[in-house]
Every structure is written in structure tokens, then in C-alpha cells.
Amino acid sequence: MSQTIVEKIAQSRMAEGPNRPLRAGDFLSIRPHHIMTHDNTSAVMKKFKAIGARCVYDPGQPVFTADHDIQNTEESNLAKYRSMETFSREHGIDFYPPGTGIGHQIMVEEGYVLPGTFVVASDSHSNIYGALGAIGTPVVRTDAAAIWATGEFWWQIPRTIQVVLEGKLSPGVTGKDVIVTLCGLYNREEVLNAAIEFAGPGVASLSMDARLTIANMSTEWGALVGWFPVDEITVNYLEARNRELRALGITRVPEEKFAVWRTTPPAPDADAVYAGRIKLDLAQVTPHVSGPDSLQVMQSVGEIAEKKVAVQKAYLVSCVNSRLEDLEAAAQVLRGKRVASGVQFYLAAASRSVQEEAERRGVWQVLLDAGAKVLPSGCGPCIGLGAGLLKAGEVGISATNRNFKGRMGSRDAQCYLASPEVVAASAVAGYICGPVKPEVHNVVYRFKKLAASAANAECVEILSGFPTSVRGRLVFLPQDNLNTDGIYGKDHTYREDMTPEMMARVVMENYDPQFSRRTLAGDVVVGGFNFGTGSSREQAVTALGYKGIRLVIAGSFSQTYLRNAFNNGFLCIEAPELVNCLRSTLADAVAKKEKTIIPGEEIEVDFGASTMRYAGEEFAFPSLGSVPQSLVIAGGVENLVSKKLELTMVAAQQ
């Protein structure tokens, strides 16, 4: 069976899963090469101890980086960093203290990310590792604790969208412009919760820094993975990094791998099955900005320059655009110039190593001479921490990766995202513009949904304690993108006095206040597409369980919601064909915008046959093998890991 690169790399790291070639929709237990945690390491430490773990399964697997709140010198924060360092020393884990750099940059430049590897982090921008031909994807803190304790975590293979790059970028157009264009043009969930596999002749024209930028912001595009093929650019970059590491006595990158990567690099099968394909002519891409306050809104630099949108703050920071190539590009614009009066220009390199090289080349001094205010190598204003945040009424132009309202300061401020060149030019002009008047091209929308193989009904072995089937009254919630605040409102999220009974009474009240009154224990909820989007609150899962809902079926799920569900032992199944069928058969109710539709018929789910029956029709769904079954039987991942650890200790004592 042919496979995408995600399926192939996941297969190579599978600890438990289907006894056949993996395909989209499959659940498996996977053993990542590395797991990076940053300031949230201390929270993961608490979960690690709570599940009864005493030692780290593989001390070479975790990497600790302190990068988010490093400007905070309060004793509580310093104590947190000390506890991280102490834990790392006790368990033999690599620890990078505050000021070393941003965690993702450290993972890349220190040789933890290599072609064909599977690397995760408890941070959403783990997609960046795909620039080096690895699978990079985020995990939540519970997953991180499970990996520390057992070396494994569970994952579901996402569908893959192929993005074919043609042509080459024009002078003055950057990788940031590519991903801003993709986010702005393909914003109808074409790649939501998918793996992106970049391909085509245009890839070869992109520098490594450009690839890192694009892979990083594939997160904002809605993807779970952003993978680039391994070519001369990749291998040359890794060889250069390896020389520097070996000069420091670090032999993390195996020398013999370079010949392999040049001759037989990791690659998808030629006849791999994709869910869709996007084609982008790089020559059509021109400098663009995102915003304000949204990645899905883009404007050409030429267009916005005519509006003379005044800025008060400019930022050249973060894990997406503060590497050497970015600093050099900004310096080229700023050489011999000064930042405009009334504009504050903040600068932080992606790592101490990057800053030192920029200083050696004279680039750093150019930026300082232009009036840049230096911040330590870390996340800083990108995550809304430390100096330089946007105040109410201010407008910022930033080379960071997110511009959600309130992300970089006040919710009453506005933020635009752009390339380092545009940020630098805007800082000098005092309004958003580019260093030169750019040409304007219209990028053509070229997306084709492909006939990717649908879920196949598959017989699976049912583990003891897992139901062979579930039968219940169908409750249809037709809204797409039903978010976690709609499922469990923010007014209850941080209350400590909410009992299970109270949570059951308020579940879905922000979506439909009548939901709790109309539904019964034993009902089966069927939602729309991207069910559970939004914040990561676990109560959006547990409240449904307390209400007595047996499981949720949806066209698709937010991956954060899906992880929270199985991590709490709650069943979720993707069945887009069923959802489309319900929208057709219940069209009148849907047209009336009924929130909760209860047609009165039951649905039966057969887990052994991986099928469900409703109104005389049968629908297949991805099989739930031993991995998801074990999570449900145990009541969640923490219980499952605790049980594994108990069995391991008993075996050791015998």
C-alpha cells in the first residue's frame, strides 16, 4: 500500500497500532525521537509526578528550554526555572537556560531535528521541524508527561494535503509572504487539521530560513504538520550545523546519515493518496501583510501603503522570523537610516547563537544604529510577555506568527504581520509600507479536492472492558466550528465549585440553552465539522460525559478537542458521510437554524465492524483499535500510564 510521508515516518516509529500499513484516520501509539517543553515544563513535571512516575523512560528524549517568560525576574518565576534545571540534572535531561534562545530554534540548530524523525513539543509551532524533513507536531501537557514516563503517546494519522510550489520568488519577496498568502487565500478549511506536504520544483528555490518560516506558520494555516522534502538545501544546512556542533564536542548528528540523505532521502511514495492538492506559482507571490488581528485577512503591501496606516511599534522577534537571514534582510533596509520619531522598534534574535553571528557580521550594529531596542533571545512580545507590548490604541507591525486580538498586548490595539523587510521599512516610514513599491500580481486560487480513500469498514478485536457496540437516540448539532465556549462556557470554566451534576446542567448552554433539558443519558451526539474548536478546556469533554452522552460523532474534530476527549477516556468518532447525510435528510430543520435536532431515531455503532447504522443506512468509520480502546477502558491517559507504571514496577520486583 502506498503511503504519504506522514504515514511512512509514523509507521517507522509505531509502538502499537494496526498490523498493516498506516493510513489517514488510524490511531497508533508512537515513540517520538524528541519531546521539547519550554516554560510549561514545570506544569508537565506536576502531571508526571501525579501519574506516579519516578524516572524518565528515556532521558535522551526530552529537551527543556526556558524561553517564554524570561524577562520576568520575580522570585516565583526564577524558582520555576531552578526547578526545571534541578529536575533535568536529576534525570539526565538536556536543559537550555533563559537567554539561550527560543525552544524551536534550539531544537533545530542543536541537531535534535533530523530528516525522517518524529519530533514533538508542547507548543503549537512544532510544525517548524518539518522544514528539515521531519514530522513536527504539537502535543498537550498530559501527552508530554506520558512521553517522559513511557516514551510514547497516542496519535491519529491526519489526512494529507499536497502543496505544489512552482516557479521562484521575485526579488524582495520572502517565505513570510508565501505563508501569509497561503493563509489569506486558502482560508476555507482546506488544510484544517491536515498534514501539509510541500512538493514541486519551486521548493528548491527556497532557502532554509524561508522553509522554517513557512513550516512554522503552517500552524496558523490550521495544519498539524508542515513537511518539506529533503534536498541539497537541507543537507548543506545540516552539514554546516554539524560542523559547528562538532567543534563544540557535540556529536548528536550521525556523520553516516549525510550520504543517505543525499541518495535516498525520506520521501512519500509516488502514488501516495492525498486528500487534496494546492498549486502555488511563487512568481505570483508579492509582499503581503496579514491583518489587522487576523491571519485570514491579507492585503498587498502596495495596497496598504497607500492607506498610510500609522504604526507605533515594530517587532523583529520570535521563532518565525528572527534568524540570521531575517536580521540581514532588515539591516539591508535600515542601513544608514533611523527609526521614525514616535515608533519603537524591538529586536530579539531567535537564539544567542544567531545574535552572536549577527554581531560578528556587523548586522546587529546596523540594527542598533537604526534605533532598535534589544530584548533577550526568547518569545517576549510575541507571546505577550515582558517589555514592548502594544498599548490601547496603538498599531503594531510585526514579523511574528500571530496577531490575534490581545495576543501582543491590549485588546484595544491592532497588529499586522509582515516580513522583516516590511517591518523595517515601516519602522523607518512610520506607517506600513515596503522598502520599494512592489509589483502587484493576483495569485490564482488553485485547490482541488481529491478522492482520497474514505474510511474502510474493518474488523477489529475488541478488548475486554470496551463495548462491542453503542446504541442510543441520535441528537444532531448541525453547526460547524462549534467551539469549546459554546460547549462549556467561560463563566464556569474557572469555578472550583462545579460538581458533575452542575456541569451536566450547563453543558452546551452557550450554544443552545435548551440542550441539557432536551437530551437524555444514553444519547449519541452528532456534530458538524471542526467540532470543539477554540480553547483547550477539558470541561468541554467531561461535561458531556457527566450529562450521560455516550459518545460524540462529528464530520471532523479540532485536534485539541480530540486529544482531550481520548485523554479523558471519552469516545469520539469522525464520520463525515453520516453528517452530510443528516444535513440532507434533516434539511428543513437545518434551514430553520434549529440548534439541537432530535429526529427520534436511534443510531447503532458497531466497534468490531467499524460501522454505524442509522435510518437503514450504513456508514464506515476509522477503526478504533487497541490504542483508543485502551484509553477508554482506563478512563484516560493518566490512568493508563499509571497502570503501565504499576505493572512495570511489579515486574521489576519479581
XYZ file of C-alpha atoms in Angstrom:
654
model
C 0.000 0.000 0.000
C 1.381 3.418 -0.973
C 1.851 5.981 1.799
C 2.308 9.704 2.335
C 5.421 10.846 4.169
C 3.432 11.285 7.394
C 2.171 7.720 7.215
C 5.676 6.391 6.457
C 7.501 8.246 9.235
C 4.753 7.447 11.761
C 4.947 3.779 10.743
C 8.684 3.773 11.423
C 8.085 4.999 14.991
C 4.955 2.992 15.802
C 4.992 1.276 19.191
C 1.459 -0.115 18.921
C -1.215 0.089 16.262
C -2.769 -1.610 13.232
C -0.929 -4.654 11.876
C -0.843 -3.205 8.351
C 0.437 -0.092 6.575
C -0.893 3.016 8.287
C -3.378 5.287 6.565
C -5.188 8.534 7.388
C -7.564 8.128 10.322
C -5.593 5.368 12.052
C -4.828 5.582 15.759
C -1.445 4.424 16.992
C 0.962 4.689 19.862
C 4.096 6.406 18.665
C 7.587 6.806 20.091
C 8.898 10.262 19.086
C 12.616 10.900 18.781
C 12.371 14.006 20.977
C 9.857 15.963 23.046
C 10.552 19.640 23.773
C 8.901 21.501 26.628
C 9.531 25.157 27.458
C 8.288 27.201 30.406
C 5.407 24.745 30.709
C 7.937 22.093 31.776
C 7.035 22.797 35.403
C 3.354 22.033 34.693
C 4.362 18.796 32.938
C 6.525 17.903 35.944
C 3.424 18.071 38.165
C 1.491 15.787 35.824
C 4.478 13.437 35.630
C 4.541 13.088 39.412
C 0.746 12.841 39.671
C 0.651 9.726 37.485
C 3.146 8.039 39.788
C 6.212 8.230 37.573
C 9.564 8.157 39.346
C 12.042 8.109 36.479
C 12.099 9.295 32.881
C 11.792 6.409 30.405
C 14.493 7.751 28.046
C 16.450 10.776 29.346
C 17.686 11.458 25.813
C 14.154 12.016 24.556
C 13.060 15.205 26.417
C 14.629 18.625 25.883
C 13.906 21.509 28.280
C 14.109 25.127 27.123
C 13.317 28.257 29.134
C 12.136 30.823 26.601
C 8.697 32.301 27.230
C 8.736 34.474 30.367
C 12.475 35.043 30.652
C 12.161 38.792 31.283
C 10.215 38.062 34.470
C 12.613 38.290 37.425
C 10.042 37.651 40.141
C 11.211 35.021 42.596
C 8.312 32.688 41.725
C 9.392 32.604 38.080
C 13.076 32.199 38.890
C 12.165 29.362 41.254
C 10.264 27.694 38.422
C 13.341 27.832 36.205
C 15.504 26.466 39.023
C 13.102 23.553 39.494
C 13.293 22.786 35.777
C 17.079 22.761 35.891
C 17.155 20.608 39.029
C 14.749 18.074 37.509
C 16.795 17.945 34.302
C 20.019 17.382 36.246
C 18.456 14.633 38.372
C 17.155 12.777 35.315
C 19.974 13.492 32.852
C 17.889 15.664 30.506
C 19.311 18.424 28.278
C 18.352 21.837 29.683
C 18.805 25.209 27.972
C 18.544 28.112 30.452
C 16.929 31.511 29.869
C 18.742 33.558 27.246
C 19.903 30.567 25.177
C 17.113 31.089 22.700
C 13.623 30.104 21.656
C 12.943 26.391 22.110
C 12.104 25.644 18.478
C 15.255 27.385 17.260
C 17.334 25.452 19.791
C 15.835 22.166 18.600
C 16.777 22.994 15.026
C 20.243 24.468 15.489
C 21.353 21.988 18.168
C 20.728 18.959 15.940
C 17.681 17.450 17.629
C 15.646 17.624 14.411
C 16.833 15.455 11.520
C 15.240 14.224 8.275
C 12.821 11.368 8.738
C 12.499 11.830 12.507
C 9.330 12.397 14.507
C 9.718 15.330 16.908
C 7.028 16.845 19.120
C 6.773 19.739 21.544
C 4.207 21.052 23.975
C 3.838 24.121 21.797
C 1.684 24.698 18.736
C 4.560 25.816 16.486
C 6.192 22.377 16.491
C 5.264 22.285 12.790
C 8.519 24.185 12.203
C 10.503 20.936 12.366
C 9.014 19.940 9.019
C 11.398 22.363 7.310
C 14.154 19.793 7.898
C 12.189 16.855 6.536
C 10.994 15.707 9.969
C 7.448 15.280 11.193
C 6.906 18.029 13.748
C 3.577 18.261 15.543
C 2.308 19.636 18.867
C 1.240 17.684 21.940
C -0.590 18.775 25.088
C 0.947 18.676 28.563
C -0.642 15.358 29.511
C 0.922 13.816 26.407
C 4.299 15.271 27.356
C 4.108 13.694 30.810
C 3.145 10.357 29.241
C 6.138 10.535 26.892
C 8.502 11.257 29.775
C 7.098 8.276 31.677
C 6.687 5.696 28.903
C 8.441 7.073 25.836
C 5.142 7.015 23.908
C 1.968 8.965 23.186
C -1.094 8.275 21.074
C -1.729 9.962 17.753
C -4.211 9.819 14.907
C -2.830 9.992 11.373
C -4.175 13.165 9.700
C -5.169 13.427 6.076
C -2.514 14.970 3.837
C -2.838 17.958 1.513
C -0.088 18.291 -1.088
C 1.058 21.853 -1.811
C 2.890 22.021 -5.130
C 5.205 25.025 -5.421
C 6.067 26.199 -8.923
C 8.400 28.895 -10.211
C 10.557 31.032 -7.913
C 10.129 34.115 -5.769
C 10.839 37.531 -7.225
C 13.492 39.739 -5.575
C 12.188 41.241 -2.339
C 9.571 38.511 -1.824
C 10.098 36.198 1.137
C 8.983 32.968 2.750
C 6.812 35.085 5.062
C 4.968 36.428 2.029
C 4.381 32.860 0.845
C 2.754 31.684 4.069
C 0.806 34.939 4.543
C -0.559 34.456 1.019
C -1.472 30.832 1.669
C -3.210 31.705 4.958
C -5.148 34.524 3.322
C -6.109 32.735 0.106
C -6.892 29.231 1.362
C -8.897 30.124 4.460
C -11.937 27.905 3.963
C -10.611 24.984 5.996
C -8.866 23.409 3.004
C -5.974 22.341 5.249
C -7.624 22.360 8.670
C -6.186 19.610 10.910
C -4.308 18.173 7.932
C -0.671 17.414 7.260
C 0.852 19.659 4.611
C 3.348 18.049 2.261
C 5.191 20.659 0.192
C 6.398 19.498 -3.211
C 7.237 20.744 -6.687
C 10.175 22.450 -8.417
C 9.676 25.691 -6.522
C 10.864 24.125 -3.253
C 14.480 24.111 -4.467
C 14.470 27.914 -4.742
C 13.563 28.409 -1.080
C 16.302 28.939 1.494
C 16.294 27.005 4.762
C 15.212 30.101 6.689
C 12.309 30.575 4.266
C 11.256 26.956 4.780
C 11.450 27.330 8.553
C 9.179 30.372 8.321
C 6.622 28.629 6.119
C 6.622 25.415 8.167
C 6.328 27.403 11.406
C 3.262 29.319 10.265
C 1.563 26.287 8.755
C 0.246 26.189 12.335
C -1.641 29.441 11.734
C -2.888 27.988 8.460
C -4.624 25.304 10.527
C -2.359 22.349 9.726
C -0.888 19.795 12.136
C 2.276 19.174 10.098
C 4.183 21.255 7.530
C 6.721 18.968 5.807
C 9.371 19.933 3.246
C 11.297 17.437 1.119
C 14.966 16.772 1.868
C 17.287 18.181 -0.813
C 20.684 19.857 -1.200
C 19.498 22.908 0.738
C 18.542 20.673 3.665
C 21.716 18.598 3.670
C 24.017 21.589 3.236
C 22.341 23.326 6.171
C 22.688 20.253 8.376
C 26.331 19.793 7.401
C 27.083 23.382 8.381
C 25.295 22.950 11.693
C 27.074 19.651 12.311
C 30.494 21.252 11.810
C 29.672 23.880 14.426
C 28.299 21.311 16.857
C 31.289 19.000 16.491
C 33.615 21.944 17.081
C 31.881 22.184 20.464
C 32.259 18.447 21.060
C 28.605 17.647 20.299
C 28.163 14.514 18.155
C 24.382 14.464 18.016
C 24.163 14.217 14.210
C 25.464 10.881 12.815
C 28.045 11.532 10.080
C 26.973 8.496 8.057
C 23.497 9.914 7.621
C 24.565 12.622 5.180
C 25.241 10.170 2.341
C 21.863 8.534 2.970
C 20.016 11.852 2.937
C 21.659 12.759 -0.365
C 20.930 9.482 -2.128
C 17.762 8.095 -0.535
C 16.093 10.869 1.489
C 12.768 10.244 3.223
C 10.009 10.753 0.675
C 6.368 9.856 0.050
C 5.500 7.058 -2.335
C 4.977 8.229 -5.900
C 1.346 7.042 -5.846
C 0.533 8.245 -2.323
C -3.112 9.121 -1.705
C -3.801 12.787 -0.904
C -6.994 14.409 0.317
C -6.372 17.497 -1.775
C -3.820 19.455 -3.771
C -2.945 23.157 -3.857
C -0.775 24.682 -6.559
C 1.058 27.954 -6.000
C 3.197 29.801 -8.529
C 5.856 31.502 -6.393
C 6.402 34.079 -9.138
C 2.863 35.366 -8.492
C 3.538 35.996 -4.802
C 4.170 39.613 -3.813
C 4.838 41.221 -0.411
C 1.721 40.991 1.740
C 0.651 41.715 5.299
C -1.848 39.866 7.477
C -4.386 41.764 9.485
C -5.289 43.577 11.399
C -5.926 40.972 14.091
C -6.432 38.018 11.753
C -4.312 35.650 9.690
C -7.193 35.113 7.295
C -7.219 38.739 6.162
C -4.376 39.788 3.888
C -3.511 42.906 1.922
C -0.733 43.560 -0.542
C 1.965 45.874 0.749
C 1.317 48.167 -2.194
C -2.365 48.394 -1.291
C -1.882 49.093 2.414
C 0.984 51.529 1.801
C -1.449 53.848 0.022
C -3.575 53.954 3.194
C -0.562 55.131 5.251
C -1.570 53.087 8.313
C 0.500 54.662 11.116
C 2.401 52.332 13.468
C 3.724 52.980 16.954
C 5.609 49.726 17.457
C 7.561 47.396 15.181
C 8.879 43.947 16.080
C 11.643 41.764 14.708
C 11.358 38.875 17.172
C 10.100 35.265 17.524
C 10.725 31.731 16.272
C 9.353 32.520 12.819
C 11.434 35.477 11.609
C 14.424 36.387 13.754
C 17.117 34.179 12.293
C 20.245 35.442 10.564
C 18.705 35.768 7.102
C 15.855 37.815 8.603
C 18.189 40.097 10.528
C 20.339 40.639 7.442
C 17.283 41.486 5.340
C 16.095 44.046 7.889
C 19.591 45.512 8.195
C 19.767 45.947 4.424
C 16.657 48.142 4.631
C 17.804 50.050 7.729
C 21.434 50.682 6.846
C 22.146 54.405 7.281
C 18.590 55.149 8.399
C 16.819 55.804 11.687
C 13.503 54.583 13.024
C 10.829 57.280 12.692
C 10.015 59.517 15.615
C 7.169 58.009 17.603
C 7.989 54.431 16.600
C 9.599 51.900 18.942
C 11.428 49.070 17.181
C 12.001 45.910 19.254
C 14.638 43.346 18.356
C 15.399 39.856 19.679
C 17.351 37.134 17.902
C 15.929 33.615 17.740
C 18.902 32.416 19.785
C 22.070 33.633 21.412
C 23.997 31.853 18.659
C 22.129 33.800 15.974
C 22.778 37.079 17.779
C 26.489 36.328 18.124
C 26.786 35.576 14.412
C 24.849 38.753 13.566
C 27.228 40.709 15.784
C 30.254 39.111 14.117
C 28.970 40.095 10.672
C 28.142 43.663 11.710
C 24.437 43.143 11.096
C 23.492 43.621 14.736
C 25.218 47.002 14.919
C 23.303 48.247 11.879
C 20.054 47.423 13.643
C 21.205 49.124 16.836
C 22.336 52.203 14.943
C 18.849 52.434 13.425
C 17.370 52.641 16.924
C 16.410 49.057 17.729
C 15.608 48.248 21.363
C 17.218 44.898 22.208
C 15.354 42.184 24.093
C 16.823 38.861 25.236
C 16.506 35.815 22.962
C 13.073 34.495 23.810
C 9.395 34.719 22.970
C 8.780 38.067 24.711
C 6.233 40.300 23.000
C 5.190 37.571 20.560
C 3.502 35.771 23.460
C 2.546 38.994 25.237
C 5.208 38.821 27.961
C 7.822 41.327 29.055
C 8.711 44.709 27.596
C 7.356 46.350 24.468
C 3.718 45.221 24.480
C 1.070 47.050 22.476
C -0.975 49.556 24.468
C -4.603 50.511 23.894
C -4.998 52.453 20.653
C -1.581 51.504 19.290
C -0.856 49.757 15.984
C 1.990 47.295 15.603
C 3.736 45.787 12.591
C 5.406 42.528 13.494
C 7.498 39.723 11.993
C 5.928 37.282 14.463
C 3.479 34.494 13.656
C 0.234 35.503 15.368
C -1.764 38.702 15.534
C -4.898 37.612 17.405
C -6.543 40.487 19.237
C -4.834 40.900 22.616
C -2.026 38.455 21.758
C 0.760 41.066 21.887
C -0.769 43.427 24.422
C -4.032 45.324 24.735
C -7.183 44.028 23.081
C -7.757 47.628 22.069
C -4.602 47.641 19.950
C -4.183 46.392 16.371
C -1.458 44.193 14.946
C -0.328 43.385 11.425
C 2.135 40.665 10.407
C 4.735 41.018 7.676
C 8.236 40.083 6.577
C 11.329 41.557 8.273
C 11.877 43.854 5.275
C 8.381 45.308 5.548
C 8.693 45.659 9.335
C 11.975 47.527 8.924
C 10.662 49.798 6.168
C 7.519 50.546 8.190
C 9.577 51.409 11.276
C 11.513 53.985 9.240
C 8.496 55.438 7.438
C 6.204 55.460 10.478
C 3.471 53.716 8.517
C 3.082 50.280 6.924
C 4.976 50.059 3.659
C 7.709 48.128 1.911
C 11.276 49.184 1.128
C 10.282 49.653 -2.528
C 6.990 49.909 -4.350
C 6.209 46.281 -5.169
C 4.668 44.871 -8.303
C 1.135 43.589 -7.924
C 0.116 40.145 -9.143
C -3.080 38.290 -8.497
C -2.419 34.869 -7.025
C -4.762 32.324 -8.558
C -6.795 30.087 -6.230
C -5.959 26.521 -7.251
C -7.267 23.908 -4.864
C -8.534 20.509 -5.907
C -10.228 18.164 -3.510
C -9.088 14.667 -4.364
C -10.949 11.414 -3.989
C -8.857 10.253 -1.061
C -9.784 6.827 0.196
C -12.653 7.033 2.677
C -12.781 5.083 5.898
C -12.934 1.368 5.188
C -15.062 -0.868 7.365
C -12.535 -3.031 9.171
C -12.983 -5.817 11.696
C -11.020 -5.190 14.876
C -10.506 -7.135 18.063
C -12.482 -5.710 20.972
C -10.513 -5.571 24.213
C -12.050 -6.715 27.474
C -13.862 -3.815 29.085
C -14.565 -1.954 25.827
C -18.136 -2.051 24.443
C -18.690 -4.038 21.263
C -21.404 -1.570 20.280
C -23.286 1.522 21.427
C -26.914 2.264 20.673
C -28.683 5.493 21.519
C -31.002 8.250 20.403
C -29.358 10.494 17.814
C -29.023 14.190 18.697
C -27.828 16.323 15.781
C -25.984 19.621 16.327
C -25.572 20.892 12.740
C -23.289 23.870 13.384
C -19.735 23.686 12.066
C -16.894 25.066 14.217
C -18.903 24.587 17.412
C -16.341 25.928 19.863
C -15.484 24.918 23.392
C -17.041 28.069 24.833
C -20.321 27.018 23.227
C -19.957 23.557 24.774
C -18.832 24.727 28.213
C -18.892 28.467 28.836
C -16.080 30.560 30.226
C -18.299 31.662 33.137
C -17.972 28.138 34.560
C -14.500 27.150 33.359
C -12.542 28.572 36.294
C -15.060 27.871 39.053
C -13.760 25.330 41.539
C -17.192 24.530 42.994
C -18.753 22.989 39.869
C -19.918 19.449 40.638
C -20.515 16.877 37.860
C -24.253 17.444 38.229
C -23.838 21.206 37.860
C -21.599 20.755 34.827
C -24.194 18.485 33.210
C -26.872 21.175 33.652
C -24.861 23.899 31.905
C -23.291 21.866 29.100
C -23.958 23.448 25.677
C -25.821 26.399 27.246
C -23.867 28.943 25.190
C -24.767 27.000 22.051
C -28.358 26.020 22.926
C -29.746 26.767 26.411
C -32.336 24.004 25.857
C -29.777 21.264 25.170
C -29.489 19.925 28.714
C -33.249 19.874 29.229
C -33.976 18.109 25.945
C -31.237 15.467 25.994
C -31.073 12.252 27.992
C -28.389 9.997 29.387
C -27.506 7.472 26.698
C -27.985 9.878 23.779
C -25.415 9.969 20.975
C -24.428 13.460 19.818
C -23.592 14.046 16.154
C -21.865 17.360 15.456
C -20.722 19.172 12.325
C -17.189 19.773 11.107
C -14.294 21.013 13.262
C -16.234 20.183 16.414
C -14.645 21.529 19.607
C -12.530 24.280 18.088
C -11.245 27.059 20.336
C -9.616 26.860 23.744
C -8.245 23.659 25.259
C -10.589 23.495 28.285
C -11.093 19.844 29.229
C -14.528 20.539 30.714
C -15.907 20.743 27.154
C -15.333 16.981 27.115
C -16.065 15.960 30.692
C -19.321 17.938 30.931
C -20.797 15.887 28.077
C -19.733 12.731 29.867
C -21.385 13.911 33.089
C -24.566 14.549 31.099
C -24.526 10.873 30.113
C -23.694 11.364 26.436
C -22.212 8.046 25.266
C -20.018 9.443 22.518
C -19.722 12.291 20.014
C -19.691 11.658 16.266
C -18.666 14.566 14.019
C -17.630 15.341 10.478
C -14.253 16.276 11.937
C -12.828 17.400 15.268
C -10.462 20.043 16.447
C -7.359 18.022 17.229
C -7.056 19.640 20.654
C -10.607 18.568 21.463
C -9.964 15.050 20.158
C -6.832 14.720 22.295
C -8.658 15.996 25.374
C -11.501 13.558 24.718
C -9.416 10.385 24.500
C -7.069 11.652 27.214
C -10.173 11.679 29.430
C -11.451 8.315 28.176
C -14.311 9.834 26.144
C -15.256 8.358 22.759
C -15.164 10.441 19.571
C -15.635 9.185 16.004
C -15.233 11.018 12.698
C -17.925 10.164 10.138
C -18.284 12.939 7.528
C -20.587 10.839 5.326
C -23.091 10.495 8.177
C -23.029 14.243 8.842
C -23.626 15.043 5.164
C -26.472 12.518 5.087
C -28.116 14.110 8.142
C -27.855 17.571 6.619
C -29.705 16.264 3.595
C -32.408 14.273 5.377
C -32.942 16.947 8.052
C -32.604 19.871 5.636
C -35.810 21.582 6.763
C -34.726 21.714 10.403
C -31.241 22.806 9.405
C -32.715 25.560 7.203
C -34.732 26.788 10.192
C -31.429 27.032 12.064
C -32.529 24.685 14.799
C -29.654 24.271 17.228
C -30.476 20.808 18.564
C -32.314 18.451 16.217
C -33.720 15.227 17.657
C -35.395 13.233 14.855
C -36.396 10.436 17.245
C -34.439 7.588 15.677
C -31.576 5.635 17.196
C -28.083 5.139 15.846
C -26.090 1.970 16.435
C -22.302 1.938 16.382
C -20.564 -1.411 15.863
C -16.947 -1.040 17.009
C -15.966 -4.541 15.942
C -17.059 -3.943 12.337
C -16.133 -0.210 12.320
C -19.578 0.698 11.002
C -22.605 2.625 12.202
C -26.227 2.217 11.123
C -28.841 4.955 11.042
C -32.229 5.079 9.285
C -31.441 1.957 7.289
C -28.074 3.217 6.003
C -24.601 2.069 6.959
C -21.533 4.297 7.367
C -17.920 3.240 7.880
C -15.525 4.997 10.253
C -11.790 4.672 11.043
C -11.320 1.603 13.182
C -10.748 2.027 16.899
C -8.001 -0.483 17.603
C -6.167 -1.300 20.787
C -4.744 2.207 21.331
C -8.003 4.220 21.609
C -9.789 1.292 23.237
C -7.152 1.155 25.980
C -7.596 4.869 26.679
C -11.368 4.490 27.068
C -11.098 1.356 29.219
C -8.617 3.035 31.557
C -10.674 6.219 31.803
C -7.978 8.353 30.216
C -4.278 8.591 29.518
C -3.188 9.405 33.080
C -4.868 6.268 34.422
C -3.467 4.224 31.545
C 0.089 5.424 32.153
C -0.264 4.880 35.906
C -1.398 1.311 35.256
C 1.540 0.674 32.925
C 3.958 2.022 35.513
C 2.438 -0.189 38.230
C 2.817 -3.265 36.038
C 6.406 -2.303 35.243
C 7.259 -1.924 38.938
C 5.605 -5.254 39.805
C 7.548 -6.984 37.035
C 10.797 -5.405 38.249
C 10.157 -6.598 41.813
C 9.591 -10.154 40.591
